[in-house]
Short mmCIF file of C-alpha atoms in Angstrom, two decimals:
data_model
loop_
_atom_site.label_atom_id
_atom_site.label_comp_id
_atom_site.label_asym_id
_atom_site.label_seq_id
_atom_site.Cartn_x
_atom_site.Cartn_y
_atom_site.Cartn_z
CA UNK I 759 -173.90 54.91 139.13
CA UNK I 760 -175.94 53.79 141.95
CA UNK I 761 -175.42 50.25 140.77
CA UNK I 762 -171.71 50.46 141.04
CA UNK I 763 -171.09 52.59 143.95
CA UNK I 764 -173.86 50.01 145.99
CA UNK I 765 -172.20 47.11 144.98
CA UNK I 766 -168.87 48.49 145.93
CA UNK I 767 -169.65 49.60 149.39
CA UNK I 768 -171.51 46.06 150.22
CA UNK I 769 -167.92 43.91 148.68
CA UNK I 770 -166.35 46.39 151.34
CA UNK I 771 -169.00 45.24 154.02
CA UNK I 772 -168.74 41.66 153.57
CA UNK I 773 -165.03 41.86 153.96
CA UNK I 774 -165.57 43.85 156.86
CA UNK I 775 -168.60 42.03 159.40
CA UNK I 776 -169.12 43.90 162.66
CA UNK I 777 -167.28 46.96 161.59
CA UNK I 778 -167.98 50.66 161.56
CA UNK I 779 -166.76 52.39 158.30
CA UNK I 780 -166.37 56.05 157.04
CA UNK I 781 -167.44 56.16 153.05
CA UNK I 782 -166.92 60.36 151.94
CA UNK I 783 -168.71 60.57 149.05
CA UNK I 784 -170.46 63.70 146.73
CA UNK I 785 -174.11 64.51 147.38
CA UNK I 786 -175.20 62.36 144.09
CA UNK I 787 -173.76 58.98 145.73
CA UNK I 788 -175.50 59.79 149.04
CA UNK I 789 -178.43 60.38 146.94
CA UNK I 790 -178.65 57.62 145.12
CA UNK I 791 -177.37 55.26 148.50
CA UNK I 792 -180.38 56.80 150.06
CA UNK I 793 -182.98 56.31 147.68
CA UNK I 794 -182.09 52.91 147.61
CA UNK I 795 -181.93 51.96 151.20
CA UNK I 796 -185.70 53.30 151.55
CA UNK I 797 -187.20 52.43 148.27
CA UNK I 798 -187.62 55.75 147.43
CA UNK I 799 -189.07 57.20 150.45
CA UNK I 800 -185.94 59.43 150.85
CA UNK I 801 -184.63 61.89 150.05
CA UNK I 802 -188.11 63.61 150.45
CA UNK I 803 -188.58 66.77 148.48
CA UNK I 804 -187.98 69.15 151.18
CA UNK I 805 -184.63 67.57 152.49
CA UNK I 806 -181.72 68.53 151.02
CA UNK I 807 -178.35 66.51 151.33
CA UNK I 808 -175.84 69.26 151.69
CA UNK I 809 -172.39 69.19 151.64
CA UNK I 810 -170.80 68.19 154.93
CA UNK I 811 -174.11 65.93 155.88
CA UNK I 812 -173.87 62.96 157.50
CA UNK I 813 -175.82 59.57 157.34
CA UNK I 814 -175.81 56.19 159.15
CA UNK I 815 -176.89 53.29 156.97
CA UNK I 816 -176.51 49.46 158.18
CA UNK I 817 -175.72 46.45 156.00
CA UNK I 818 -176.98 43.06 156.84
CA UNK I 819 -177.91 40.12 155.26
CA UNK I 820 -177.57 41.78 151.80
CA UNK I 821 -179.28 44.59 153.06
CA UNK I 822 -178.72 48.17 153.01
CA UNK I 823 -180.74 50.27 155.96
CA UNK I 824 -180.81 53.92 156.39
CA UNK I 825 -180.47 54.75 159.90
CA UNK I 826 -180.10 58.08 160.32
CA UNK I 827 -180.43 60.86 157.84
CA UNK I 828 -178.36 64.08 158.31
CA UNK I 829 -178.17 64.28 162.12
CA UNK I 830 -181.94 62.61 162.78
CA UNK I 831 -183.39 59.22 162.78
CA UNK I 832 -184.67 57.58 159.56
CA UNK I 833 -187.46 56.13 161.70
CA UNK I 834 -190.55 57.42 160.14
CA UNK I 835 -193.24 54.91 159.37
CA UNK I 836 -193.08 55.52 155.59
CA UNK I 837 -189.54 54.24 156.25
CA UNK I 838 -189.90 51.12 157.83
CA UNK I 839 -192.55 47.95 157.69
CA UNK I 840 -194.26 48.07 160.74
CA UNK I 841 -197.25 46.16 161.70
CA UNK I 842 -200.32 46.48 161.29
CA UNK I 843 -201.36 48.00 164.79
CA UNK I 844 -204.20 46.08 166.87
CA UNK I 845 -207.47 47.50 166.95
CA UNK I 846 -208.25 49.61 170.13
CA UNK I 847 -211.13 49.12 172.17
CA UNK I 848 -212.68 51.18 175.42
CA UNK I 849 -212.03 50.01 178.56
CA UNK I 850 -215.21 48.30 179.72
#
């Protein structure tokens, strides 16, 4: 399922570059869309995706992003590849 419905909604995003678009969809698809977008990360197993929820994900360059997940931003670390922070030192 998650093969089909991805592919589907990134034929509908090519067509459409620079566009906003509304997909409604059942829990399962959302699910499955958000799973993919953050390898896994997401849904974690105390987030629910309840009926009426709503999620941002971006498409770009073949790529699907989640970037907001029910009402807050999918900007956790485990979510994204950040780099590696420099090491601190004391101020001298």
């Amino acid at each position: 399922m998650r093969q089909r419905v991805h592919e589907a909604l990134m034929e509908i995003a090519e067509r459409r570059p620079g566009q906003a678009l509304i997909v409604v969809a059942h829990g399962g698809v959302i699910s499955s869309l958000v799973r993919y977008a953050t390898d896994g990360a997401r849904p974690r197993p105390d987030e629910r995706i309840p009926n009426g929820s709503v999620h941002y994900f971006s498409y770009a360059d073949g790529h699907l992003r989640l970037d907001e997940f029910n009402g807050a931003p999918a900007s956790e670390p485990a979510l994204e590849a950040l780099p590696e922070a420099p090491a601190l030192t004391p101020p001298s």
